[in-house]
XYZ file of C-alpha atoms in Angstrom:
702
model
C 64.072 194.192 138.621
C 67.369 192.377 138.451
C 68.362 193.199 142.028
C 65.304 194.131 144.153
C 67.555 195.197 147.018
C 69.207 197.790 144.766
C 67.599 201.100 143.732
C 66.025 201.837 140.385
C 68.883 204.227 139.490
C 72.142 202.336 138.918
C 74.285 205.357 138.031
C 73.745 209.078 137.675
C 72.169 211.416 137.277
C 75.151 213.027 135.559
C 74.707 216.595 134.333
C 76.003 216.765 130.756
C 75.760 219.407 128.004
C 74.348 222.549 129.592
C 73.848 225.869 127.804
C 71.341 228.732 127.924
C 69.084 226.903 125.461
C 69.479 223.250 126.594
C 70.147 221.142 129.679
C 70.951 217.433 129.317
C 71.043 214.866 132.124
C 72.213 211.251 131.732
C 70.992 208.383 133.925
C 71.125 204.550 133.970
C 68.196 202.556 135.365
C 67.133 198.989 136.048
C 63.709 199.407 134.403
C 62.389 200.964 131.211
C 60.474 204.203 131.581
C 60.055 207.713 130.275
C 62.278 210.162 132.132
C 61.069 213.720 132.628
C 63.664 216.404 133.344
C 62.452 219.454 135.251
C 64.426 222.696 135.585
C 63.935 225.176 138.456
C 65.300 228.493 139.600
C 66.525 228.131 143.161
C 64.800 231.345 144.179
C 61.454 229.677 143.363
C 62.318 226.044 143.902
C 58.739 224.760 143.666
C 57.962 226.378 140.305
C 59.115 224.297 137.350
C 60.462 226.496 134.533
C 61.183 223.976 131.765
C 60.708 220.269 131.120
C 61.977 217.650 128.711
C 61.067 213.995 128.213
C 62.687 210.972 126.621
C 62.171 207.220 126.792
C 65.045 205.086 127.985
C 67.069 202.882 125.623
C 67.043 199.176 126.480
C 70.698 198.183 126.397
C 69.751 194.982 128.228
C 66.860 193.388 130.045
C 67.776 195.336 133.196
C 69.899 198.179 131.834
C 68.008 201.188 130.501
C 69.885 204.411 129.736
C 68.833 207.859 128.623
C 70.270 211.332 128.120
C 67.201 213.525 128.447
C 67.238 217.150 127.257
C 65.075 220.109 128.228
C 64.821 223.137 125.936
C 65.458 226.219 128.097
C 66.199 229.940 128.196
C 68.597 230.281 131.106
C 70.824 233.152 132.208
C 74.416 233.343 133.497
C 75.084 234.165 137.147
C 71.889 232.409 138.239
C 71.722 229.235 140.308
C 69.427 226.603 138.825
C 68.253 223.221 140.079
C 66.858 220.154 138.351
C 64.856 217.078 139.205
C 63.861 213.851 137.435
C 60.597 211.962 137.391
C 60.437 208.340 136.210
C 57.134 207.462 134.501
C 56.116 203.848 133.948
C 53.080 202.301 132.298
C 51.591 202.123 135.758
C 52.650 204.886 138.087
C 55.725 207.040 138.504
C 58.424 207.763 141.069
C 60.599 210.723 142.000
C 64.357 210.955 141.684
C 64.819 210.524 145.421
C 62.636 207.409 145.386
C 64.633 206.061 142.459
C 67.949 206.645 144.237
C 67.124 204.701 147.397
C 66.344 201.119 148.357
C 66.538 198.854 151.409
C 70.228 198.339 150.653
C 70.842 202.064 150.041
C 68.380 203.966 152.242
C 70.314 207.261 152.337
C 71.449 208.787 149.036
C 71.795 212.562 148.798
C 72.921 214.247 145.584
C 72.274 217.833 146.658
C 74.239 220.489 148.541
C 71.040 222.207 149.677
C 68.089 221.518 151.952
C 65.718 221.415 148.978
C 67.394 218.147 147.926
C 67.870 218.908 144.218
C 71.131 218.948 142.241
C 72.135 222.441 141.101
C 74.293 224.116 138.457
C 75.533 227.402 137.009
C 75.952 228.530 133.440
C 79.337 230.023 132.488
C 79.567 233.753 133.279
C 79.651 236.694 130.882
C 83.209 237.710 131.852
C 86.236 235.460 131.432
C 87.649 236.634 134.784
C 84.735 234.863 136.509
C 85.047 231.554 134.626
C 86.188 228.428 136.494
C 86.817 225.173 134.657
C 87.970 221.867 136.131
C 89.786 219.177 134.191
C 91.458 215.824 134.779
C 92.270 212.495 133.142
C 93.411 208.914 133.664
C 91.304 207.388 136.417
C 92.167 203.725 136.955
C 90.140 202.226 139.826
C 92.980 200.084 141.194
C 95.683 202.618 140.331
C 98.016 203.751 143.092
C 97.173 206.602 145.411
C 93.890 208.174 146.427
C 91.270 209.023 143.812
C 91.410 212.781 143.177
C 87.994 213.093 141.511
C 86.175 213.230 144.897
C 88.053 216.500 145.518
C 85.533 217.954 143.074
C 82.755 217.159 145.544
C 84.580 219.048 148.267
C 85.093 222.053 145.982
C 81.420 222.120 145.037
C 80.254 221.625 148.604
C 82.225 224.626 149.845
C 81.177 226.894 146.947
C 77.673 225.589 146.154
C 75.870 228.835 146.985
C 78.675 231.201 145.912
C 77.959 232.436 142.393
C 81.451 233.955 141.967
C 83.394 230.994 143.341
C 81.531 227.896 142.165
C 83.098 225.989 139.219
C 81.106 226.047 135.980
C 82.272 223.065 133.910
C 84.244 219.814 134.173
C 86.256 218.302 131.319
C 87.393 214.690 131.571
C 90.090 214.552 128.913
C 90.689 210.839 128.482
C 90.892 207.398 130.066
C 87.643 207.695 132.003
C 87.777 203.899 132.219
C 90.536 201.370 131.580
C 89.514 198.576 129.224
C 92.913 196.899 129.272
C 94.568 197.274 132.683
C 91.781 195.980 134.934
C 92.007 194.478 138.404
C 90.869 190.898 138.862
C 88.100 191.922 141.250
C 86.758 194.630 138.983
C 86.711 192.207 136.036
C 84.927 189.576 138.101
C 82.329 192.141 139.154
C 81.983 193.621 135.659
C 81.462 190.195 134.072
C 78.781 189.195 136.568
C 77.058 192.586 136.548
C 77.268 192.982 132.774
C 75.801 189.585 131.948
C 73.065 190.050 134.540
C 72.110 193.482 133.220
C 72.035 192.318 129.618
C 70.119 189.153 130.456
C 72.210 187.169 127.988
C 75.839 186.271 127.325
C 77.680 187.552 124.290
C 79.469 184.939 122.199
C 82.938 186.319 121.600
C 84.646 185.225 118.336
C 87.842 183.353 119.161
C 89.839 181.258 116.725
C 87.620 178.411 115.479
C 85.186 178.791 118.395
C 83.071 181.148 120.467
C 83.336 181.760 124.198
C 81.443 183.910 126.676
C 83.027 186.398 129.040
C 82.179 184.214 132.042
C 84.274 181.416 130.506
C 87.291 183.708 130.200
C 88.342 183.998 133.827
C 90.283 186.806 135.537
C 94.073 186.418 135.405
C 93.687 184.091 132.401
C 93.076 186.499 129.513
C 96.605 187.645 128.697
C 97.354 185.099 125.994
C 93.986 185.576 124.303
C 94.187 189.360 124.490
C 97.670 189.392 122.968
C 97.580 186.516 120.470
C 93.963 186.332 119.392
C 92.771 189.939 119.801
C 96.196 191.335 118.870
C 96.292 193.924 121.645
C 99.716 195.426 122.244
C 99.345 196.391 125.913
C 100.663 192.981 126.959
C 103.661 192.753 124.627
C 107.110 192.205 126.071
C 107.101 191.722 129.817
C 103.732 193.446 130.363
C 101.424 190.475 129.949
C 99.951 191.139 133.396
C 98.565 194.425 132.062
C 96.016 192.560 129.925
C 95.356 189.473 132.056
C 91.980 190.996 132.957
C 91.181 192.845 129.727
C 87.521 193.691 129.164
C 86.103 191.813 126.173
C 82.315 191.784 126.197
C 79.890 194.644 125.698
C 78.350 193.903 129.094
C 81.766 194.257 130.748
C 82.325 197.684 129.188
C 78.825 198.822 130.188
C 79.320 197.559 133.741
C 82.743 199.180 134.106
C 81.213 202.597 133.511
C 78.586 201.904 136.158
C 81.254 200.727 138.596
C 83.389 203.819 137.929
C 80.615 206.350 138.516
C 78.445 204.801 141.216
C 78.765 202.631 144.306
C 75.529 200.754 143.540
C 76.940 198.006 141.303
C 79.610 197.143 143.854
C 76.920 195.754 146.162
C 76.957 192.464 144.228
C 80.671 191.816 144.934
C 82.554 193.869 147.504
C 86.075 194.997 146.532
C 88.858 193.103 148.263
C 91.943 194.972 147.015
C 93.108 197.966 149.155
C 93.470 200.447 146.282
C 90.131 199.362 144.851
C 88.439 199.448 148.241
C 89.500 203.066 148.772
C 88.246 203.916 145.283
C 84.795 202.500 146.020
C 84.649 204.143 149.458
C 84.470 207.670 147.963
C 82.300 206.886 144.925
C 79.308 208.507 146.595
C 81.216 211.806 146.454
C 82.034 211.299 142.781
C 78.378 210.587 142.100
C 77.180 213.714 143.894
C 79.772 215.905 142.170
C 78.919 214.685 138.657
C 75.249 215.426 139.322
C 76.040 219.076 140.074
C 78.383 220.317 137.340
C 78.076 220.235 133.532
C 80.480 217.490 132.445
C 82.097 216.849 129.063
C 84.196 213.820 128.141
C 86.470 212.625 125.327
C 88.194 209.292 124.921
C 91.858 208.446 124.896
C 93.285 204.986 124.285
C 92.423 203.210 127.558
C 88.705 203.910 127.130
C 89.091 201.205 124.464
C 92.488 199.531 124.979
C 96.120 200.560 125.371
C 97.696 201.948 122.165
C 94.324 202.161 120.379
C 95.077 203.220 116.764
C 98.610 204.158 117.853
C 100.075 203.448 114.414
C 99.339 201.487 111.256
C 100.898 198.325 112.661
C 98.405 198.386 115.525
C 95.438 198.822 113.164
C 96.533 195.934 110.954
C 97.275 193.719 113.943
C 94.039 194.316 115.882
C 91.387 195.303 113.350
C 92.286 192.343 111.140
C 91.283 189.874 113.868
C 87.720 188.980 114.760
C 88.143 189.276 118.515
C 90.120 192.519 118.258
C 87.441 194.102 116.066
C 84.634 192.964 118.349
C 86.249 194.352 121.489
C 87.025 197.720 119.863
C 83.448 197.892 118.566
C 82.057 197.031 122.012
C 84.179 199.741 123.609
C 83.084 202.354 121.070
C 79.402 201.502 121.491
C 79.775 201.792 125.267
C 81.596 205.102 124.828
C 78.838 206.417 122.584
C 76.103 205.628 125.106
C 77.919 206.474 128.331
C 80.089 209.407 127.196
C 79.400 210.655 123.670
C 75.609 210.996 123.972
C 75.846 213.586 126.725
C 78.483 215.663 124.897
C 76.384 216.141 121.765
C 72.768 215.154 122.472
C 71.658 216.696 119.165
C 73.536 213.922 117.315
C 71.277 211.374 119.036
C 67.964 212.978 118.093
C 65.453 211.269 115.768
C 66.864 210.388 112.320
C 70.399 211.322 113.356
C 73.217 208.755 113.331
C 73.216 208.573 117.126
C 69.526 207.632 117.253
C 70.105 204.934 114.638
C 72.977 203.618 116.732
C 70.774 203.459 119.835
C 68.124 201.584 117.846
C 70.707 199.100 116.585
C 72.049 198.583 120.122
C 68.537 197.823 121.357
C 67.874 195.424 118.475
C 71.139 193.560 118.961
C 70.509 193.168 122.684
C 66.890 192.097 122.192
C 68.112 189.372 119.820
C 70.622 188.271 122.488
C 73.475 188.938 120.090
C 72.111 186.971 117.150
C 71.014 189.803 114.818
C 73.908 190.167 112.383
C 72.340 193.142 110.600
C 72.148 195.075 113.878
C 75.762 194.204 114.656
C 76.856 195.483 111.237
C 74.819 198.666 111.730
C 76.594 199.267 115.038
C 79.969 198.765 113.362
C 79.081 201.249 110.628
C 77.776 203.947 112.949
C 80.620 203.844 115.501
C 83.101 204.183 112.621
C 84.628 200.720 112.393
C 86.574 200.398 109.110
C 85.290 197.822 106.610
C 87.458 194.786 105.986
C 89.135 193.822 102.742
C 87.269 190.640 101.668
C 90.497 189.049 100.415
C 92.785 189.714 103.375
C 90.408 190.456 106.225
C 92.487 193.551 107.023
C 90.951 196.978 107.667
C 90.543 199.250 104.673
C 92.402 202.551 104.409
C 91.755 205.519 102.141
C 94.151 208.287 101.170
C 93.982 211.750 102.721
C 96.651 213.936 101.144
C 100.022 212.391 101.899
C 98.702 209.871 104.467
C 96.268 206.986 104.824
C 93.333 207.037 107.206
C 91.011 204.277 108.324
C 87.989 204.099 106.050
C 84.526 204.581 107.552
C 80.947 204.985 106.463
C 79.837 208.611 105.864
C 77.010 208.131 108.389
C 79.446 207.243 111.192
C 79.258 209.409 114.281
C 81.932 212.033 114.804
C 83.292 212.500 118.312
C 84.906 215.966 118.218
C 82.721 218.891 119.270
C 82.676 222.513 120.386
C 80.790 224.350 123.112
C 80.467 228.105 123.593
C 79.379 230.569 126.223
C 79.336 234.355 126.285
C 82.986 234.455 127.345
C 84.693 231.289 126.063
C 84.696 228.460 123.552
C 86.116 224.968 123.995
C 86.985 222.816 120.996
C 87.388 219.138 121.891
C 89.583 217.236 119.443
C 89.326 213.603 118.374
C 92.961 212.501 118.163
C 92.228 208.754 117.987
C 89.949 207.915 115.065
C 91.247 210.320 112.375
C 94.946 209.509 112.524
C 97.061 209.773 109.392
C 99.458 206.912 108.611
C 102.299 206.822 106.044
C 101.181 205.791 102.559
C 103.754 203.047 102.156
C 102.796 200.527 104.806
C 104.764 197.605 103.405
C 107.904 198.576 105.289
C 108.059 197.791 109.005
C 109.499 201.235 109.702
C 106.481 202.819 108.043
C 103.965 200.623 109.846
C 105.286 201.737 113.234
C 106.058 205.332 112.234
C 104.498 208.011 114.467
C 101.241 209.087 112.809
C 99.675 212.451 112.350
C 97.349 212.456 115.345
C 94.766 214.102 113.085
C 95.098 213.683 109.325
C 95.354 216.907 107.252
C 91.764 217.177 105.979
C 90.307 216.076 109.315
C 92.441 218.639 111.165
C 91.152 221.451 108.970
C 87.591 220.194 109.494
C 87.903 219.992 113.277
C 89.577 223.403 113.567
C 87.042 224.982 111.200
C 84.608 225.118 114.124
C 86.762 228.020 115.400
C 86.040 230.244 112.402
C 83.637 232.521 114.267
C 83.557 234.187 117.681
C 87.105 235.549 117.778
C 86.176 237.700 120.767
C 85.904 234.604 122.965
C 88.730 233.051 124.981
C 89.606 229.863 123.141
C 90.298 226.504 124.768
C 91.439 223.384 122.962
C 91.054 219.938 124.550
C 93.862 217.725 123.243
C 93.767 214.366 125.043
C 97.403 213.700 124.124
C 100.003 216.400 124.863
C 101.341 218.830 122.316
C 104.591 219.094 124.297
C 106.050 217.014 127.115
C 109.203 216.411 129.113
C 112.373 216.609 127.060
C 113.655 213.347 128.506
C 110.476 211.599 127.309
C 111.147 212.946 123.814
C 114.615 211.389 123.960
C 113.194 208.065 125.104
C 110.562 208.071 122.358
C 113.090 208.670 119.591
C 115.425 206.040 121.043
C 112.580 203.519 121.247
C 111.542 204.358 117.687
C 115.053 203.599 116.440
C 114.888 200.265 118.274
C 111.392 199.581 116.832
C 109.908 199.210 120.331
C 107.143 201.742 119.936
C 104.408 200.027 121.947
C 106.200 199.918 125.269
C 106.272 203.724 125.652
C 103.417 204.844 123.347
C 105.787 206.299 120.759
C 103.643 208.465 118.508
C 101.000 209.538 121.023
C 102.551 212.974 121.620
C 102.140 215.630 118.949
C 105.797 216.654 119.001
C 107.022 213.204 117.928
C 105.613 213.905 114.458
C 106.833 217.463 113.987
C 105.169 217.879 110.578
C 101.755 217.256 112.136
C 102.545 219.575 115.050
C 103.677 222.290 112.630
C 100.402 222.016 110.719
C 98.416 222.220 113.954
C 100.275 225.305 115.208
C 100.077 227.053 111.845
C 96.316 226.545 111.578
C 95.665 227.444 115.197
C 97.544 230.731 115.074
C 95.894 231.704 111.798
C 92.575 231.436 113.617
C 93.495 232.717 117.087
C 96.218 234.828 118.716
C 95.977 232.939 121.989
C 94.876 229.427 122.934
C 94.593 227.560 126.218
C 95.121 223.809 125.761
C 93.710 221.340 128.274
C 95.474 217.998 128.170
C 96.090 214.820 130.154
C 97.342 211.296 129.380
C 100.853 211.373 130.850
C 100.275 210.812 134.616
C 101.811 214.116 135.671
C 100.580 217.699 135.618
C 102.311 220.852 134.476
C 101.914 224.258 132.846
C 103.753 225.202 129.649
C 103.832 228.510 127.771
C 104.597 228.652 124.048
C 105.241 232.014 122.389
C 104.721 232.048 118.609
C 105.977 234.679 116.174
C 105.466 235.205 112.439
C 106.870 238.035 110.383
C 103.475 238.822 108.856
C 101.204 238.794 111.941
C 100.922 239.613 115.614
C 102.632 237.301 118.122
C 100.645 234.436 119.589
C 100.610 232.572 122.885
C 99.626 228.995 123.677
C 99.279 227.783 127.250
C 99.265 223.995 127.697
C 97.636 223.023 131.001
C 98.054 219.330 131.774
C 96.241 217.451 134.527
C 96.963 213.746 134.952
C 96.330 211.371 136.632
C 93.220 211.456 138.796
C 94.047 207.950 139.982
C 97.094 206.329 138.462
C 100.240 207.771 140.020
C 103.378 205.661 139.602
C 106.834 205.389 141.106
C 108.404 207.475 138.345
C 105.759 210.213 138.569
C 106.200 210.397 142.352
C 109.916 210.921 141.807
C 109.562 213.693 139.212
C 106.990 215.289 141.508
C 109.825 216.088 143.939
C 112.697 218.540 143.869
C 114.929 215.820 142.404
C 113.437 216.517 138.985
C 114.550 220.126 138.650
C 117.863 219.417 140.400
C 118.867 216.643 138.001
C 116.871 217.277 134.798
C 115.520 220.828 134.710
C 113.386 221.644 131.689
C 115.252 224.117 129.450
C 113.732 226.732 127.192
C 113.286 225.136 123.776
C 113.078 226.839 120.376
C 111.623 225.683 117.069
C 111.702 227.212 113.593
C 108.928 226.341 111.180
C 107.766 226.511 107.553
C 104.282 226.509 106.057
C 104.710 224.712 102.712
C 104.972 221.893 103.446
C 104.315 222.176 107.208
C 107.559 221.401 109.009
C 109.496 222.487 112.084
C 112.916 221.789 113.550
C 114.303 222.406 117.011
C 117.418 224.574 117.204
C 118.980 226.722 119.900
C 120.360 229.287 117.410
C 118.511 231.293 114.740
C 117.920 229.828 111.277
C 117.670 231.811 108.057
C 114.236 232.511 106.541
C 111.759 230.469 108.588
C 108.076 231.330 108.185
C 107.647 231.328 111.952
C 109.382 230.520 115.191
C 108.294 229.591 118.683
C 109.798 229.250 122.147
C 108.606 226.991 124.940
C 109.103 227.439 128.661
C 107.887 225.514 131.694
C 106.105 227.605 134.292
C 107.285 226.763 137.848
C 104.683 225.874 140.412
C 104.427 227.844 143.593
C 104.876 226.281 147.001
C 102.084 223.945 148.035
C 99.345 225.597 150.076
C 96.977 224.124 152.630
C 93.282 223.970 151.745
C 90.196 223.515 153.888
C 88.933 220.725 151.635
C 88.504 217.190 152.936
C 87.349 213.769 151.806
C 85.171 211.178 153.416
C 87.659 209.519 155.769
C 88.714 205.914 155.482
C 91.376 203.876 157.316
C 94.883 204.523 156.044
C 96.441 201.104 155.702
C 100.069 200.135 155.512
C 101.397 200.621 152.020
C 99.187 203.587 151.122
C 102.228 205.822 150.824
C 105.100 204.019 149.203
C 107.948 205.989 150.750
C 106.810 206.316 154.337
C 109.626 203.948 155.345
C 111.953 206.792 154.409
C 110.710 209.620 156.573
C 112.744 212.286 154.825
C 110.989 211.468 151.556
C 107.655 212.653 152.941
C 108.962 216.059 154.039
C 107.146 218.926 152.406
C 110.453 220.501 151.332
C 111.387 217.381 149.309
C 107.896 216.918 147.890
C 107.503 220.512 146.734
C 109.046 220.214 143.263
C 109.031 223.174 140.896
C 107.840 221.790 137.541
C 105.616 218.752 138.011
C 102.702 217.542 140.105
C 103.277 213.816 139.811
C 100.722 212.464 142.278
C 96.977 212.055 141.759
C 95.439 215.459 141.133
C 92.534 217.484 139.814
C 92.972 220.894 138.145
C 91.068 224.170 138.306
C 91.550 226.813 135.600
C 90.703 230.427 136.421
C 91.678 233.907 135.246
C 92.589 237.313 136.638
C 92.892 240.562 134.715
C 95.413 243.303 135.375
C 94.951 246.306 133.081
C 95.238 244.785 129.585
C 96.820 241.516 130.678
C 94.836 238.357 131.315
C 96.552 235.863 133.609
C 95.788 232.150 133.461
C 95.886 230.426 136.837
C 96.267 226.652 136.838
C 95.633 225.251 140.328
C 96.343 221.581 141.008
C 94.713 219.881 143.993
C 96.504 216.819 145.364
C 97.132 214.833 148.553
C 100.154 215.660 150.663
C 102.542 212.951 151.784
C 103.572 214.790 154.947
C 100.053 214.678 156.380
C 97.997 211.760 155.013
C 94.683 212.711 153.368
C 95.396 216.452 153.599
C 94.380 218.145 150.347
C 96.853 220.792 149.232
C 97.118 222.906 146.104
C 99.900 224.092 143.835
C 99.436 227.099 141.579
C 100.931 227.924 138.192
C 100.261 231.430 136.912
C 101.348 233.289 133.779
C 99.986 236.103 131.642
C 98.688 235.009 128.258
C 96.591 237.861 126.767
């Protein structure tokens, strides 16, 4: 073992794709073994119902990962448990033995005396469904991490079939590859190199360097000039001073975000980071006890990832930029993507070939060029033009998209139960860019977040099962604050698109948004969108009307950030927002051929469709009985405590926005023929430190 004082299990188990016919559990270990997954009914906890086995993948000498699946026949409204057994060439050990060590003698991932993690399948009726979602979790971000609230919710409802949440969706920025604290980078570099057992040689201009040679607080110039990353442009160089570069650093950052174990090698010394680590045991227990699905946004790779054509040409035409993006995508595939779609990682599938290539490249200590090229192909890296070194594009209708090998993994997916379906979109790797990229204005133009053919392909998964309630996970918002729209268009005119992510919201490119809405409402009359990205939470209702069909409704439920609140989001969280800049009702008129929409307050002659958007006000904050593991509240935890009035509940109880760290719960109630969506945001009050409160948004949709 690399660290004998640490347990066998470095992170996990994390419960991933779970359905009546399959259960998948992900885990990261220090040693290679075969992992056996065992499924139980809690009413007969000693009788194993189903098993599944899979050998770990050697990502490094001391990093072995697996997502093991058991084939099952499970039923809704039943509480199930699972266990793991680790089998070596000589002997085996239980999950509890693998979780503990001299350094960590007490690790408990269960809410019950039997000691096993548990879970529920989604119910048969939509009124009983409970889904959690959240995004944007930066370890050293301001405020208290909201993801541990999930542990409190599960602890209080663990045995309650009607109250316990069924699924968790993490809708982007599960890690931050760009904006990293110095201490986390130092720990990730040391841990990553140690786990791999070798040091990756990163391609800089005219030389190679290892991650350990690129010190914290000294990476800004390299990240910006040699990798081409845009997160540090302008006066934001500090945002990339600690950018992750190596594959080992990306691997380690996942471990450090999901488990307290890796932090034993270097204790955190920054207050915000220290508080983050203090409650990681609750995050770990929660993720072991609820089926969890994940999709990337930009920070899982780097800020502005594939934002526009200028970014692609700038970054993917440089050796270091390409390597870092490829490292991030490989880490995403193993740590996030595998558990979403385990069938894509079965024998002879592209995912299995990727895992083989990752093992080969690591075993060669980074010297096997064929394995490196295979990784690039399978994670979807675009080939380079041999003359210019720039990434290749191919045409898709009236836009260009990044070229990729046909065997490359796809990241979008759909899951279904007896009462709902959730389509998770990939809005990062299938973007459509203007055909004429010689002009600067075209290079920085807002893209289609999904190119036309790719959009049809991703939405085609909704063709069946119209009786189900439909959810759409869109990591970047369809609609946002009107003032942000103004800022984006102003920044676009000034050609300063990277400073405010101009192009990452659907409604900046109205042609793409029109195509999305048209296709969605041809397939479904009502849609619930789960979104994140923007560091505030809200609920928006869009009514849609065509002359030739029934009216439609789209509810956009946004939850952001779990840990990354900022000064501006704290301000719009308060009553000042709706006093000074209330969100008005907004109207658009649209056409089908070609897809297009314009915003107008007065009617327009002969549109094919029209829609109206309104912001749903949140109700007054309510006390909850939830609590977190307590830690000392240090000076500076709450920015505005010097101004006592600012912490008053009356000031903090804004009507439109939850702008502090939060986690969201989606539930439903039915009244006669009307189905009401309830969006409940859990957050920490400022008037009573560490008190968890909730704000509710409710509106009929069906």
